[in-house]
Amino acid sequence: MTPAHVHASALVIDTHADTPQRFVDEHWNFTDSLNGGMLNYDSAKQGNLDAQFFSIWVDPHQYAANASARRTLELIDGTLEQVRRAPDKLQFCASADDILTAHGQGKFCVLMGIEGGHSIENSLGLLRDYYRLGVRYMTLTWSNTNDWADSSGDVEDPTIPHHNGLTPFGKEVIAEMNRLGMMVDISHASDKTFWDVIAATHTPIIASHSSARALTQAGRNLTDEMLLAMKKNNGVVMVNFHQSFIDEDWRQAWNAQKPERKIAQDAMEAGYKAKGIPVPYNASNKIDREFAARIGRAPFNSLIDHFDHIIKTAGIDHVGIGTDFDGIPTLPEGIDNAADLPKITASLMARGYTPAEMQKLLGGNLLRVFREVEIASDNSK
């Protein structure tokens, strides 16, 4: 089979796109091809992307931690509204079987994952409510440490109170997610939080958008030791497309811009704060895109190298795709939007990977973990 046939015949699942902010803040429709961004219905179909976990992310800098549930619910509603408006094209999915059913009907699968445990406002009741609304994974932290789990994003900041990983309540959150059948996502978590999760969980876990630290020294990426732990856990690592996580030179250039970028962001935010309204993501992302353009785009092979490294370290059963579409400023060379996903298959097959191996990477591995988490839950008993 040619790479094109392999990709077209695969079930392709992406575990992370930040598009819900567009649904809510820009009143934009996913099935509208105009102003398409990195991901819309047309580009997804062109790239044979069959199922998308939309990220429900509440910016902790714009919404207080004890008042994040409303924004969480608005983003969930915005995502579900997309399905209501286009039932001929979209199908909401809340299980592995739902994905297979929708795929068989030729519909695009809409799923949800919460990015950042601050969304539950320290309430297991809210966690359960989000599950009832269809959320099927939760990233324990975003770049901010919350009241029960440390983040890789601020773990070295001495002004932030930390917990040395998970608190006792954090371990209760893991147990409840296991019971519900909600996948535990350790992207963004600190190293100690990662190891605490490995010790606490009774089900396979995911990294919804992380890459390999052996190649790029970003704290959000996983070390080889972590990759081996993911293999032992029978979990899956979904490769992130953000250039600062896949190319070391790009990461260093991006970090060097941080002081100047912060000045530009602060000036922009001041105008919104003066009006008493949160900063919309598109305004913040516009500044990031402008600074990213100064660096240029990372080589396409930097992205492929991360897939290759994770496979060689953890094995083909433990890797997948977590693009971070619409949540990152720019993409590496060769990837402009979801329509370009077949290039991943072609490049990996050029390195010797087989059609059967690509079927696993493109969606089979995530589907397996999703099903194993469901089987272990109370809901299956």
XYZ file of C-alpha atoms in Angstrom:
381
model
C 0.000 0.000 0.000
C 1.159 3.516 -0.737
C 1.412 5.997 2.155
C -1.607 7.826 0.738
C -3.695 4.637 0.818
C -2.456 3.779 4.310
C -3.426 7.186 5.653
C -6.786 7.215 3.887
C -7.694 3.791 5.274
C -6.636 4.550 8.863
C -8.770 5.837 11.718
C -6.973 9.098 12.528
C -7.419 10.598 16.005
C -5.928 13.840 17.342
C -6.077 14.293 21.099
C -5.570 18.041 21.388
C -6.878 21.134 19.586
C -7.722 24.464 21.235
C -10.431 25.413 18.748
C -13.266 25.791 21.351
C -11.996 29.274 22.165
C -12.824 30.228 18.601
C -16.316 28.776 18.969
C -17.025 30.950 22.003
C -14.967 34.116 21.539
C -15.201 34.482 17.760
C -18.632 32.873 17.256
C -16.988 30.783 14.539
C -18.429 27.593 13.096
C -16.226 24.531 12.669
C -17.942 23.616 9.417
C -17.278 27.095 7.956
C -14.246 26.932 5.666
C -13.688 30.703 5.785
C -10.968 31.933 8.144
C -10.180 28.317 8.792
C -7.191 28.498 11.131
C -5.226 25.306 11.702
C -8.306 23.108 11.938
C -11.783 23.151 10.446
C -14.120 20.571 8.974
C -12.787 20.909 5.426
C -9.099 20.640 6.351
C -9.881 17.730 8.659
C -11.609 15.846 5.853
C -8.749 16.613 3.460
C -6.262 15.236 5.994
C -8.468 12.243 6.842
C -8.671 13.398 10.449
C -11.627 11.393 11.750
C -11.850 12.199 15.464
C -10.805 15.265 17.431
C -10.558 15.806 21.169
C -11.315 19.506 21.564
C -9.468 21.094 24.468
C -11.574 22.803 27.114
C -8.965 25.253 28.399
C -9.622 28.103 30.821
C -6.849 30.701 30.873
C -5.970 31.047 34.590
C -4.562 34.524 33.940
C -7.940 35.730 32.697
C -10.348 33.742 34.899
C -9.877 33.308 38.647
C -9.213 29.743 39.772
C -12.325 29.757 41.959
C -14.430 31.073 39.078
C -13.252 28.932 36.198
C -16.232 26.576 36.050
C -18.430 29.058 34.162
C -15.817 29.479 31.430
C -15.361 25.696 31.352
C -19.098 25.212 30.845
C -19.230 27.892 28.153
C -16.476 26.120 26.203
C -18.220 22.769 26.606
C -21.453 24.357 25.389
C -19.668 25.991 22.466
C -18.301 22.616 21.406
C -21.614 20.788 21.762
C -23.352 23.556 19.826
C -21.136 22.793 16.832
C -22.633 19.314 16.701
C -26.183 20.587 17.106
C -25.745 22.970 14.190
C -24.253 20.403 11.807
C -25.677 16.969 12.677
C -25.195 15.810 9.092
C -21.431 16.265 9.376
C -20.546 16.035 13.075
C -21.234 13.416 15.737
C -20.553 13.877 19.437
C -18.686 10.866 20.807
C -18.199 9.825 24.436
C -16.793 6.310 24.029
C -14.479 4.250 21.879
C -17.500 2.547 20.324
C -19.025 5.940 19.524
C -15.917 6.801 17.495
C -16.179 3.600 15.491
C -19.903 4.096 14.897
C -19.533 7.707 13.761
C -16.569 6.800 11.575
C -18.617 4.066 9.949
C -21.314 6.634 9.170
C -18.798 9.023 7.620
C -19.236 11.637 10.326
C -16.501 13.663 12.030
C -16.152 12.641 15.692
C -16.251 15.471 18.237
C -14.807 14.650 21.670
C -13.732 16.761 24.645
C -10.868 16.871 27.117
C -10.344 19.435 29.878
C -6.911 21.082 29.924
C -6.067 22.106 33.464
C -7.349 20.684 36.738
C -8.183 24.166 38.018
C -11.424 23.766 36.039
C -12.819 21.439 38.702
C -12.349 24.113 41.412
C -11.213 21.427 43.888
C -14.559 19.632 43.558
C -14.993 15.965 42.720
C -18.638 16.822 42.099
C -17.652 19.188 39.287
C -15.331 16.513 37.899
C -18.276 14.118 37.777
C -20.472 16.777 36.179
C -17.916 17.330 33.420
C -17.847 13.585 32.806
C -21.648 13.570 32.565
C -21.390 16.315 29.935
C -19.049 14.140 27.886
C -15.514 15.110 28.940
C -13.345 12.037 28.527
C -9.906 13.155 29.655
C -8.453 15.788 31.936
C -4.973 17.270 31.754
C -4.144 17.503 35.458
C -2.462 20.878 35.182
C -1.903 23.509 32.565
C 1.238 25.669 32.844
C 0.014 26.686 36.308
C 0.297 24.651 39.496
C -3.156 24.254 41.025
C -4.167 23.420 44.601
C -3.505 19.690 44.205
C -0.920 19.095 41.447
C 2.377 20.694 40.408
C 2.888 21.915 36.847
C 6.063 21.792 34.763
C 5.300 25.373 33.732
C 6.104 27.008 37.073
C 7.829 24.267 39.048
C 11.048 26.324 39.227
C 9.286 29.535 40.271
C 10.010 30.043 44.001
C 7.089 32.460 44.337
C 4.573 29.695 43.556
C 3.517 27.302 46.365
C 4.213 23.719 45.321
C 3.193 20.316 46.688
C 6.022 17.997 45.646
C 3.768 16.383 43.046
C 0.220 15.312 43.884
C -1.467 16.197 47.168
C -3.697 13.624 48.935
C -6.668 15.289 47.226
C -4.832 15.009 43.907
C -4.634 11.269 44.421
C -8.391 11.263 45.100
C -8.850 12.992 41.733
C -6.878 10.230 39.999
C -8.941 7.543 41.758
C -12.208 9.229 40.752
C -11.082 9.609 37.139
C -10.199 5.897 37.099
C -13.617 5.062 38.557
C -15.475 7.245 36.074
C -13.594 6.074 33.022
C -11.959 9.441 32.326
C -8.451 9.254 30.879
C -5.710 10.821 33.036
C -3.537 13.200 30.987
C -0.072 14.112 32.289
C 0.924 16.684 29.645
C 1.973 19.890 31.456
C 2.509 18.038 34.757
C 5.793 18.339 36.645
C 8.130 15.355 36.733
C 7.174 14.541 40.335
C 3.481 14.789 39.487
C 4.058 12.384 36.601
C 5.661 9.789 38.870
C 2.953 10.235 41.512
C 0.324 9.570 38.824
C 2.157 6.469 37.621
C 2.098 5.176 41.202
C -1.555 6.108 41.817
C -3.401 5.201 38.632
C -5.013 1.832 38.004
C -5.561 2.470 34.299
C -3.386 3.444 31.317
C -2.727 7.176 31.035
C -2.073 9.546 28.160
C 0.133 12.514 27.395
C -2.272 14.361 25.096
C 0.324 16.742 23.620
C 3.918 16.076 24.677
C 7.117 15.145 22.881
C 10.573 13.731 23.728
C 12.891 15.590 26.105
C 15.919 13.691 24.809
C 15.557 15.726 21.606
C 14.132 19.030 22.918
C 14.782 20.185 26.464
C 11.305 21.493 27.214
C 10.067 20.635 30.689
C 6.740 19.560 29.240
C 8.381 16.837 27.182
C 8.927 13.338 28.578
C 12.316 11.894 29.424
C 13.278 8.462 28.143
C 12.677 7.086 31.655
C 9.152 8.506 31.513
C 8.601 7.034 28.064
C 9.533 3.614 29.413
C 7.137 4.146 32.328
C 4.386 4.971 29.831
C 5.154 1.695 28.081
C 4.897 -0.233 31.349
C 1.625 1.561 32.135
C 0.359 0.625 28.638
C -0.365 4.300 27.996
C 0.237 6.461 24.945
C 2.254 9.628 24.240
C 0.728 11.948 21.649
C 3.372 14.041 19.855
C 2.896 17.812 20.117
C 3.480 19.982 17.020
C 4.498 23.161 18.905
C 7.898 24.098 17.531
C 9.363 24.916 20.949
C 8.726 21.293 21.950
C 10.107 19.628 18.821
C 13.161 21.699 17.854
C 15.833 22.744 20.352
C 17.137 25.680 18.296
C 13.616 27.032 17.880
C 12.930 26.579 21.602
C 15.997 28.599 22.545
C 15.117 31.371 20.105
C 11.543 31.442 21.466
C 12.784 31.639 25.051
C 15.174 34.462 24.142
C 12.174 36.515 22.986
C 10.293 36.048 26.242
C 11.093 39.454 27.875
C 10.144 41.407 24.744
C 7.094 39.233 24.171
C 5.916 39.843 27.742
C 6.149 43.609 27.278
C 3.963 43.381 24.164
C 1.476 41.076 25.893
C 1.254 43.283 28.988
C 0.582 46.375 26.874
C -2.152 44.576 24.943
C -3.749 43.157 28.105
C -3.839 46.571 29.778
C -6.349 47.780 27.220
C -8.720 44.890 27.899
C -8.326 45.171 31.663
C -9.209 48.852 31.446
C -12.492 47.745 29.876
C -12.961 45.094 32.571
C -13.097 42.159 30.147
C -10.899 39.063 29.762
C -8.329 39.061 26.982
C -9.611 36.946 24.081
C -7.218 34.222 23.031
C -6.998 35.479 19.452
C -5.549 38.789 20.687
C -2.864 37.054 22.740
C -2.135 34.531 20.002
C -1.719 37.319 17.433
C 1.275 38.642 19.360
C 2.756 35.141 19.674
C 2.346 34.604 15.924
C 4.157 37.846 15.179
C 7.106 36.882 17.370
C 7.164 33.313 16.030
C 7.336 34.667 12.473
C 10.597 36.418 13.354
C 12.178 33.038 14.113
C 10.870 31.237 11.048
C 9.600 27.678 10.973
C 11.293 24.622 12.422
C 12.265 21.843 9.993
C 9.565 19.270 9.279
C 11.990 16.467 10.157
C 12.256 17.799 13.713
C 8.631 16.758 14.164
C 9.160 13.354 12.570
C 12.245 12.770 14.733
C 10.052 12.933 17.859
C 7.684 10.262 16.562
C 10.693 8.148 15.650
C 12.391 8.579 19.030
C 9.282 7.749 21.045
C 8.688 4.632 18.946
C 12.280 3.472 19.364
C 12.175 4.100 23.118
C 8.648 3.109 24.187
C 7.515 1.064 21.186
C 5.013 1.518 18.386
C 2.084 0.740 20.723
C 2.669 3.884 22.778
C 2.696 6.834 20.370
C 0.059 8.967 18.671
C -0.853 12.455 17.457
C -1.625 15.459 19.709
C -1.204 18.422 17.385
C -2.145 21.364 19.649
C -3.834 22.947 16.599
C -5.240 26.434 17.243
C -3.366 26.550 20.545
C 0.083 27.325 19.194
C 1.348 30.339 17.222
C 2.770 28.588 14.144
C 3.544 25.100 12.849
C 6.727 23.476 11.516
C 7.551 23.511 7.824
C 5.212 21.439 5.717
C 2.306 21.572 8.177
C -0.104 24.440 7.628
C -3.297 22.815 8.873
C -5.000 19.447 9.331
C -4.980 18.810 5.575
C -1.233 18.150 5.848
C -1.496 15.211 8.275
C -0.889 12.631 5.480
C 2.697 13.948 5.339
C 3.285 12.408 8.775
C 2.342 8.975 7.455
C 4.427 9.366 4.295
C 7.519 10.503 6.189
C 7.360 7.745 8.782
C 6.786 5.081 6.144
C 9.819 6.456 4.304
C 11.751 5.640 7.484
C 10.577 2.035 7.323
C 7.381 1.905 9.356
C 4.768 -0.523 8.084
C 1.088 0.057 7.274
C 0.076 -1.903 10.391
C 2.353 0.220 12.563
C 0.923 3.420 11.101
C -2.616 2.225 11.849
C -1.617 2.030 15.516
C 0.075 5.432 15.586
C -2.644 7.297 13.719
C -5.447 6.241 16.058
C -5.359 2.621 17.111
C -3.211 3.201 20.184
C -5.427 5.955 21.562
C -8.542 3.905 20.855
C -7.021 0.994 22.810
C -6.265 3.164 25.854
C -9.711 4.774 25.693
C -11.324 1.326 25.707
C -9.132 -0.010 28.527
C -10.010 2.994 30.707
C -13.701 2.433 29.981
C -13.503 -1.274 30.827
C -11.826 -0.542 34.170
C -14.492 2.003 35.179
C -17.552 1.499 37.352
C -19.655 2.362 34.315
C -18.730 -0.938 32.651
C -19.677 -3.077 35.662
